[in-house]
Short mmCIF file of C-alpha atoms in Angstrom, two decimals:
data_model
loop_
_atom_site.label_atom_id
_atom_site.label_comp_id
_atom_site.label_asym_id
_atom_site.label_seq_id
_atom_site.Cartn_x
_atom_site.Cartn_y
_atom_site.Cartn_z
CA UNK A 777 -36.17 -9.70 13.54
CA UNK A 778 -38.70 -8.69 16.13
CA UNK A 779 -37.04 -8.78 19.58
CA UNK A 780 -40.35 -8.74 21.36
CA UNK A 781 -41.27 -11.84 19.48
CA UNK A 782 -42.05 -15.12 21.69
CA UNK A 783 -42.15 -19.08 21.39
CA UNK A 784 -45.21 -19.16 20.42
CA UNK A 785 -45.02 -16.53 17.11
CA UNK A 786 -45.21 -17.62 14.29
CA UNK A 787 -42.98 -17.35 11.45
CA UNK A 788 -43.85 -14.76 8.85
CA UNK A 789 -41.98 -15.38 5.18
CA UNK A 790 -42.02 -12.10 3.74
CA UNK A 791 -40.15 -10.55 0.40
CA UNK A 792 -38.38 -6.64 0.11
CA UNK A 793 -40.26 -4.26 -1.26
CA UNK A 794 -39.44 -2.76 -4.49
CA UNK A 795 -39.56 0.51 -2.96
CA UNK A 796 -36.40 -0.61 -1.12
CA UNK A 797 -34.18 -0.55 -3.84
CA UNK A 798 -31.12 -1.92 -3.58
CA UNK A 799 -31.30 -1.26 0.45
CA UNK A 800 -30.28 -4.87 1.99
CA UNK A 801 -32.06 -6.62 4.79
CA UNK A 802 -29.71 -9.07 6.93
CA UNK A 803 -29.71 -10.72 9.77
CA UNK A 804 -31.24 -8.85 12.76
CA UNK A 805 -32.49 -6.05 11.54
CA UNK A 806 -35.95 -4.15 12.80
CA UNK A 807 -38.05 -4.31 10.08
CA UNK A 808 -42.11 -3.14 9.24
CA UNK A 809 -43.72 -5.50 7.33
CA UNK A 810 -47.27 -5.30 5.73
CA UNK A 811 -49.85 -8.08 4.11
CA UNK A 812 -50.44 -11.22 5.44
CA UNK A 813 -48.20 -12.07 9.07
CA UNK A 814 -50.35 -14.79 10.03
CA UNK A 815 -47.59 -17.48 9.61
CA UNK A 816 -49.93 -19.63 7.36
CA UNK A 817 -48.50 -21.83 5.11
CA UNK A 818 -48.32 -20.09 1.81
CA UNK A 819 -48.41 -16.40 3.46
CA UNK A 820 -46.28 -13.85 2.36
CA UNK A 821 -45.85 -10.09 4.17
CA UNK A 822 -43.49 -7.80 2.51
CA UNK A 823 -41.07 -5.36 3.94
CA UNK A 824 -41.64 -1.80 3.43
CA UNK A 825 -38.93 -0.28 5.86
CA UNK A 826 -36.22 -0.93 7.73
CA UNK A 827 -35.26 0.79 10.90
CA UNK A 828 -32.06 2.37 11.51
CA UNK A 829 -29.42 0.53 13.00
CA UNK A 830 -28.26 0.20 16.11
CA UNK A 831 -25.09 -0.80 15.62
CA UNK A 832 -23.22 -2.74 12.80
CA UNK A 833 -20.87 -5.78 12.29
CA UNK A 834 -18.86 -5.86 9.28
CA UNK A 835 -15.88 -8.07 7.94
CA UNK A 836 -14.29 -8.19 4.67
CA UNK A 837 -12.43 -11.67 2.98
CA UNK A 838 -8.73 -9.20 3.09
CA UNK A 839 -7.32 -6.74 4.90
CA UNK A 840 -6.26 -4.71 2.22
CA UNK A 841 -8.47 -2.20 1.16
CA UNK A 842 -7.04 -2.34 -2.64
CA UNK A 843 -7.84 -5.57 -3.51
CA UNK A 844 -11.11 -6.82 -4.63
CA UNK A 845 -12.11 -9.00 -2.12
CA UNK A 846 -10.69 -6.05 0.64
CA UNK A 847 -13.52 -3.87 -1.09
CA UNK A 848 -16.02 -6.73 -0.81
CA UNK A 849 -17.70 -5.05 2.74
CA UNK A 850 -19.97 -7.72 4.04
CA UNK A 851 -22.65 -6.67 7.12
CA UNK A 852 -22.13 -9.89 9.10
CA UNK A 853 -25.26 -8.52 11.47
CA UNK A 854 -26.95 -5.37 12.73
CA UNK A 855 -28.31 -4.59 16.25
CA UNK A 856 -26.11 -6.94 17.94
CA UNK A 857 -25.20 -5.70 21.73
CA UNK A 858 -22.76 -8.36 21.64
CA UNK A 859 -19.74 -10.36 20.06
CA UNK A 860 -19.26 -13.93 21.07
CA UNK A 861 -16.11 -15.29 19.65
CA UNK A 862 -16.20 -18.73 20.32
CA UNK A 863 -12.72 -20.61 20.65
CA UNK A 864 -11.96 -23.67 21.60
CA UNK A 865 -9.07 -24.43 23.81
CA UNK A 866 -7.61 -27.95 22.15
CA UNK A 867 -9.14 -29.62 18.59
CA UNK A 868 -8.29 -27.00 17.26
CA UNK A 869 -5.88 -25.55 19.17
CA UNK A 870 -6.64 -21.86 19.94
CA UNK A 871 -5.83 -18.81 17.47
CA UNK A 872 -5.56 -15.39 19.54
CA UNK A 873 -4.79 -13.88 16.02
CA UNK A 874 -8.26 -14.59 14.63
CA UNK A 875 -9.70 -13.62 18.35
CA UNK A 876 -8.12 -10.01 18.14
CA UNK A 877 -9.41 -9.44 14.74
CA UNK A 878 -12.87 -10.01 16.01
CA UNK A 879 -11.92 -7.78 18.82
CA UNK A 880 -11.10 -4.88 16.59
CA UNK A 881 -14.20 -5.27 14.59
CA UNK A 882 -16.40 -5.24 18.02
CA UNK A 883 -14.78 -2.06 19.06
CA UNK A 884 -15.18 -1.14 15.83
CA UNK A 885 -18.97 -1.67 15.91
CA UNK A 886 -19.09 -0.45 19.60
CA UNK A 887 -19.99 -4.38 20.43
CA UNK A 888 -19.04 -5.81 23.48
CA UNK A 889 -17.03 -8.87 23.56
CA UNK A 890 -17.56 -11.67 25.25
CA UNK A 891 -14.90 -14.66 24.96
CA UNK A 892 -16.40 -18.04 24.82
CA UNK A 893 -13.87 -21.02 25.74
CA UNK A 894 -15.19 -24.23 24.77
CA UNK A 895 -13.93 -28.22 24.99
CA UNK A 896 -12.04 -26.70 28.55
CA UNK A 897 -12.02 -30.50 29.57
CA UNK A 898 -9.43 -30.79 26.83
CA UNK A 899 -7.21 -28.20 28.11
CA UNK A 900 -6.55 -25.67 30.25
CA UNK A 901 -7.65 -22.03 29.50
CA UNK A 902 -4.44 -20.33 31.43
CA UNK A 903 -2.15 -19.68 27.98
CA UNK A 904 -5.23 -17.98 26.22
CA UNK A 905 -6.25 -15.75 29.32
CA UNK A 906 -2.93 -14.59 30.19
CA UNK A 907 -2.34 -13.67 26.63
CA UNK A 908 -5.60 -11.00 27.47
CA UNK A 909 -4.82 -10.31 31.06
CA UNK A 910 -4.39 -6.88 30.48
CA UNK A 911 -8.12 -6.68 28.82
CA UNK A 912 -9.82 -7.91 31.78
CA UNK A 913 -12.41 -9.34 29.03
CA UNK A 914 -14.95 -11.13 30.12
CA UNK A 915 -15.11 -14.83 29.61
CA UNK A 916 -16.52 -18.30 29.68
CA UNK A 917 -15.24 -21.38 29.65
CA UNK A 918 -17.52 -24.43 28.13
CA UNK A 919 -17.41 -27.88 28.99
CA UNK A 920 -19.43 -31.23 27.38
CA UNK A 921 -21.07 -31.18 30.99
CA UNK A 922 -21.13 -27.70 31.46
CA UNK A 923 -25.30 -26.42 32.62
CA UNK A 924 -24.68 -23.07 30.69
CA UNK A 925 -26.35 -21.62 33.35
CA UNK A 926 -23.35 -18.45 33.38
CA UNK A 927 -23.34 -18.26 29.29
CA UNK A 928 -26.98 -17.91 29.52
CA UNK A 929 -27.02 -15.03 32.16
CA UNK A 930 -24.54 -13.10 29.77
CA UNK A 931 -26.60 -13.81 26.89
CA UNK A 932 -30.05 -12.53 28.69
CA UNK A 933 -31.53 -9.57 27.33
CA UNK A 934 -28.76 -9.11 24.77
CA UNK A 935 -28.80 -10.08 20.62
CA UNK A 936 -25.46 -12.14 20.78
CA UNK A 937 -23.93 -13.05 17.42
CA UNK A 938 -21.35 -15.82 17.55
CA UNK A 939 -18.59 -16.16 15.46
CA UNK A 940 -15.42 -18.68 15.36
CA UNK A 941 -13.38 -21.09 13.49
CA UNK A 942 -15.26 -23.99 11.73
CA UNK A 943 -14.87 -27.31 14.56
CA UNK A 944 -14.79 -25.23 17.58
CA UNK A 945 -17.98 -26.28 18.47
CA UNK A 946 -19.89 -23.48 18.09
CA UNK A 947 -23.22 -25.01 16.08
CA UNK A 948 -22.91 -27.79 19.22
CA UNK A 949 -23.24 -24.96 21.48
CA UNK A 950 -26.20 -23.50 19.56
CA UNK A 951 -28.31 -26.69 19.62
CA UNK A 952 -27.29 -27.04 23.80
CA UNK A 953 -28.58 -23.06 24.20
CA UNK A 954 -31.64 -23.74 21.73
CA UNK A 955 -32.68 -27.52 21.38
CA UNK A 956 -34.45 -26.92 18.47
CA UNK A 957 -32.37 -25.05 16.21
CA UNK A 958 -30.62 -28.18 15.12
CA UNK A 959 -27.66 -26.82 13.73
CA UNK A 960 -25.30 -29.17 11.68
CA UNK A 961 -22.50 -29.89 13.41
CA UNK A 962 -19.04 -31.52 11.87
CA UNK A 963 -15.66 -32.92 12.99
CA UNK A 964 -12.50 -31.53 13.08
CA UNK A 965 -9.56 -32.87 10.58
CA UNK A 966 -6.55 -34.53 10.68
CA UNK A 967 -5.08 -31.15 10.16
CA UNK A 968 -6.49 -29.35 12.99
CA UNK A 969 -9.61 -27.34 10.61
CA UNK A 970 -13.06 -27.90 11.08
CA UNK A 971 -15.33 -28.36 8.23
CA UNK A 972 -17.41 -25.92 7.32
CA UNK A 973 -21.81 -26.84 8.75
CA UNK A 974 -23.69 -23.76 9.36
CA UNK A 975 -24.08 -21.99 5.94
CA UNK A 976 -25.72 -18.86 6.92
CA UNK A 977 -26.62 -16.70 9.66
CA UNK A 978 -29.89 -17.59 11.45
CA UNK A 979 -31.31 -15.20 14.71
CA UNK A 980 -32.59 -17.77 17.38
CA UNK A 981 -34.59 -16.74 20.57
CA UNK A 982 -33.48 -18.57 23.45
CA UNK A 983 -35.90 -20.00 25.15
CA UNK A 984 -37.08 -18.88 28.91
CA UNK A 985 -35.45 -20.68 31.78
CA UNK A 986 -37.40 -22.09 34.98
CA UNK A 987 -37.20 -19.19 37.73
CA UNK A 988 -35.65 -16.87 35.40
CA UNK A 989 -37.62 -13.59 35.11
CA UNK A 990 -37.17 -11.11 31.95
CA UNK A 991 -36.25 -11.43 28.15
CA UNK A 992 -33.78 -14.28 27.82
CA UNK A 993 -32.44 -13.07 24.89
CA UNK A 994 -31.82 -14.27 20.96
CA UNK A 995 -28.72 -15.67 19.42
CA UNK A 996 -27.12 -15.04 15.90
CA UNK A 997 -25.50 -18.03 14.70
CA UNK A 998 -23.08 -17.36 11.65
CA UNK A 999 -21.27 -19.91 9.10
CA UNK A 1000 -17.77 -20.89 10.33
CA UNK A 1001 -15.18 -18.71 8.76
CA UNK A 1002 -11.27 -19.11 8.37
CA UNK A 1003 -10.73 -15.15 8.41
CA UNK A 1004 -12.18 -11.71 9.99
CA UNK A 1005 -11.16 -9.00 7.54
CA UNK A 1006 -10.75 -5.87 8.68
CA UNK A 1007 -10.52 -3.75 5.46
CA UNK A 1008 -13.46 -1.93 6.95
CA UNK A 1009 -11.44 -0.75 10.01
CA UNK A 1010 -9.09 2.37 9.50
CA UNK A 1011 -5.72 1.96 10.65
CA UNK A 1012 -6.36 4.27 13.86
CA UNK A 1013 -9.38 2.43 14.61
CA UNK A 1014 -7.24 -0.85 14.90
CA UNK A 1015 -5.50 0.56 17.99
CA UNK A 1016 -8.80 0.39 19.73
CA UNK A 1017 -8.67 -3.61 19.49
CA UNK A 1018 -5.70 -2.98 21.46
CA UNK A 1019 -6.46 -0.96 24.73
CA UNK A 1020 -3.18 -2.42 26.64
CA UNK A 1021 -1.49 -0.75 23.74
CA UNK A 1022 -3.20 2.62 23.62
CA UNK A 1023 -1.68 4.43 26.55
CA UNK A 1024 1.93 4.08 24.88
CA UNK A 1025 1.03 5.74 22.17
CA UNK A 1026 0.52 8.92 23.75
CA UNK A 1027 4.82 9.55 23.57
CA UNK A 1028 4.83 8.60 20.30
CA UNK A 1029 6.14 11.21 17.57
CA UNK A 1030 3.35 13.16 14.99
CA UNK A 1031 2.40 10.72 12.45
CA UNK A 1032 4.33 7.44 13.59
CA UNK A 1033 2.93 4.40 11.92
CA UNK A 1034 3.14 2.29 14.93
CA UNK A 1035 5.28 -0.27 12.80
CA UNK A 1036 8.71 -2.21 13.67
CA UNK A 1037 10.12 0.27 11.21
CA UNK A 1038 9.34 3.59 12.80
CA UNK A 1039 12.69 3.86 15.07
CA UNK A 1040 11.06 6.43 17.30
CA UNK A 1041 7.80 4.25 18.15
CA UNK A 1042 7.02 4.27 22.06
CA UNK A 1043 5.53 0.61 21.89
CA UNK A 1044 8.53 -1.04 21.79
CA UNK A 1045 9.53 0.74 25.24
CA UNK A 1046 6.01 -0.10 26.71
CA UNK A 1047 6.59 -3.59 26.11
CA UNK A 1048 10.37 -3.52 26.80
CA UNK A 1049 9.45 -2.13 30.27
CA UNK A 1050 6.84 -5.11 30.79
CA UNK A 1051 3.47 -2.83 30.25
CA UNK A 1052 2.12 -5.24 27.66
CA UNK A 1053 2.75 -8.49 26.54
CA UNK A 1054 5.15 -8.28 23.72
CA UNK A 1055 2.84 -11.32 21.85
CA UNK A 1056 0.28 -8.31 21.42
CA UNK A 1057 2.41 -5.53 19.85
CA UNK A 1058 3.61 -8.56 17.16
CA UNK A 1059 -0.17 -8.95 16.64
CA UNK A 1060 -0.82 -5.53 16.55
CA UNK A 1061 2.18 -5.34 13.87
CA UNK A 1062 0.64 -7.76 11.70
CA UNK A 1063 -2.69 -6.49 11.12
CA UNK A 1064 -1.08 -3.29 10.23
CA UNK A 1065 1.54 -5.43 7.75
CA UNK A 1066 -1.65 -6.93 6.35
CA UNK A 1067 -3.49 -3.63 5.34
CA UNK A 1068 -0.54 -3.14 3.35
CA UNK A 1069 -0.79 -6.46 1.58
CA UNK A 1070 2.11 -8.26 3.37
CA UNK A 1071 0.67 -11.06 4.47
CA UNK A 1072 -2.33 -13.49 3.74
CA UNK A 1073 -5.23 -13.27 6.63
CA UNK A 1074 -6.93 -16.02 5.16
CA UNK A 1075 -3.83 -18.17 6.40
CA UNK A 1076 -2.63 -18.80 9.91
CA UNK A 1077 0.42 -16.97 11.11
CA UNK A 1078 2.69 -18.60 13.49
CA UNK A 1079 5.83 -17.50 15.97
CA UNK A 1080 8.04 -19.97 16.35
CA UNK A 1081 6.84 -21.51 20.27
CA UNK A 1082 4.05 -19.10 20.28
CA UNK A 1083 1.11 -21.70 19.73
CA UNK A 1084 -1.46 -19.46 20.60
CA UNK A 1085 -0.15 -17.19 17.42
CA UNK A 1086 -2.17 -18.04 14.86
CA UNK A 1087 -4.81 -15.67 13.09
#
């Protein structure tokens, strides 16, 4: 990816070296390249080194690290400044489960978050920001008619990657931000899934806006996905995905395990004494259940009249 790169730059096809190795190249990394850039039909350039990176967003297909597909680490993009976890507030409904995994993994990365809210002229966006009240993390909300004009301000200068459920309109989003991409985009089920239409991750550079001064920024689009994985993430790290939790911690005894289990635990008084929303801990409790291999990530997880439960 070159981030200086404008409009007008051409494409350059190029191959990895052999000299690489077995060193992978994905999406958005800084790389040299040597032979022919023109951008000529039939040129080819090859890459001879990549630059260290910035920063890096992993996920894995399970939570738990002992399992095959838990071992399977996958680099979902490098040099990204930000996460944008795209959500859509109605069809389908929600999932603040699948939203705080891709918190933990931008914390994890030392990404920023940005929540994207989109198809708010179906609902209301009050249930999913009070469930993050505590966060104060920053936000969006998307309508059909919507000018973009405050997605695109939070976007400038940054390399934004988006992820979210298949059908939440993110690939609709990407075309709106960048005309030409032309993303496919699908419908949602009778079930409340979206099919699957982006297939891999593309970096797009948004284009410059009238009266707007500086780099407008690029955009990683990624494939839909059902689950965020967070073999990757050690099980002190996942605290960090919850900061409202953090502080509570602090009385608990050497070694607890932060789980419903661990009698002395101080987050159970933090959220008995109305610190934190008690929907969070039971989130918190579940990611830690599923590095253990008690549950299923790949599946959502409901609480009985908690519709904004599942993962």
């Amino acid at each position: 990816m070159f981030p200086d790169a404008g409009p007008d730059d051409p494409t350059v096809t190029a191959m990895r070296a052999r000299e690489l190795g077995r060193k992978s190249v994905v999406v958005g990394d800084r790389v040299s390249l040597v032979g022919d850039i023109s951008g000529a039909p039939g040129a080819l350039a090859r890459i001879v080194r990549i630059a260290e990176r910035r920063s890096v967003l992993r996920r894995t297909a399970e939570d738990d690290a002992t399992t095959a597909e838990g071992r399977l680490e996958r680099v979902v993009v490098a040099n990204a400044d930000q996460l944008v976890i795209v959500s859509a507030l109605a069809d389908p409904p929600p999932r603040t489960g699948f939203i705080d995994r891709c918190l933990v993994a931008a914390y994890d990365a030392d990404i920023e978050p940005l929540l994207c809210l989109t198809k708010a002229d179906l609902a209301g966006p009050e249930a999913v920001l009070g469930y993050y009240t505590e966060l104060e993390l920053p936000y969006v909300l998307i309508r059909p008619d919507s000018d973009l004009a405050a997605l695109r301000a939070l976007l400038a200068g940054r390399v934004s990657v988006l992820v979210g459920h298949s059908g939440v309109g993110k690939s609709t989003l990407v075309n709106r931000l960048v005309p030409e991409a032309d993303r496919a985009v699908g419908t949602v089920s009778a079930i409340g899934r979206g099919r699957h239409t982006s297939t891999s991750a593309v970096a797009l550079r948004l284009p410059p806006q009238p009266d707007a001064d500086g780099d407008p920024g690029w955009i990683i689009d990624t494939p839909g996905v059902r689950s965020f994985g967070l073999a990757h993430v050690s099980a002190e790290s996942l605290l960090h995905g919850f900061p409202d939790l953090v502080e509570a911690t602090v009385d608990c005894p050497a070694n607890c395990q932060h789980t419903a289990e661990e009698a002395d635990c101080a987050l159970d008084a933090w959220v008995a004494s109305g610190k934190a929303d008690p929907r969070r801990l039971a989130s918190y409790r579940r990611l830690l259940a599923s590095r253990s291999g008690e549950g299923d990530p790949r599946e959502p997880e409901r609480n009985p009249g908690d519709p904004l439960a599942g993962s």
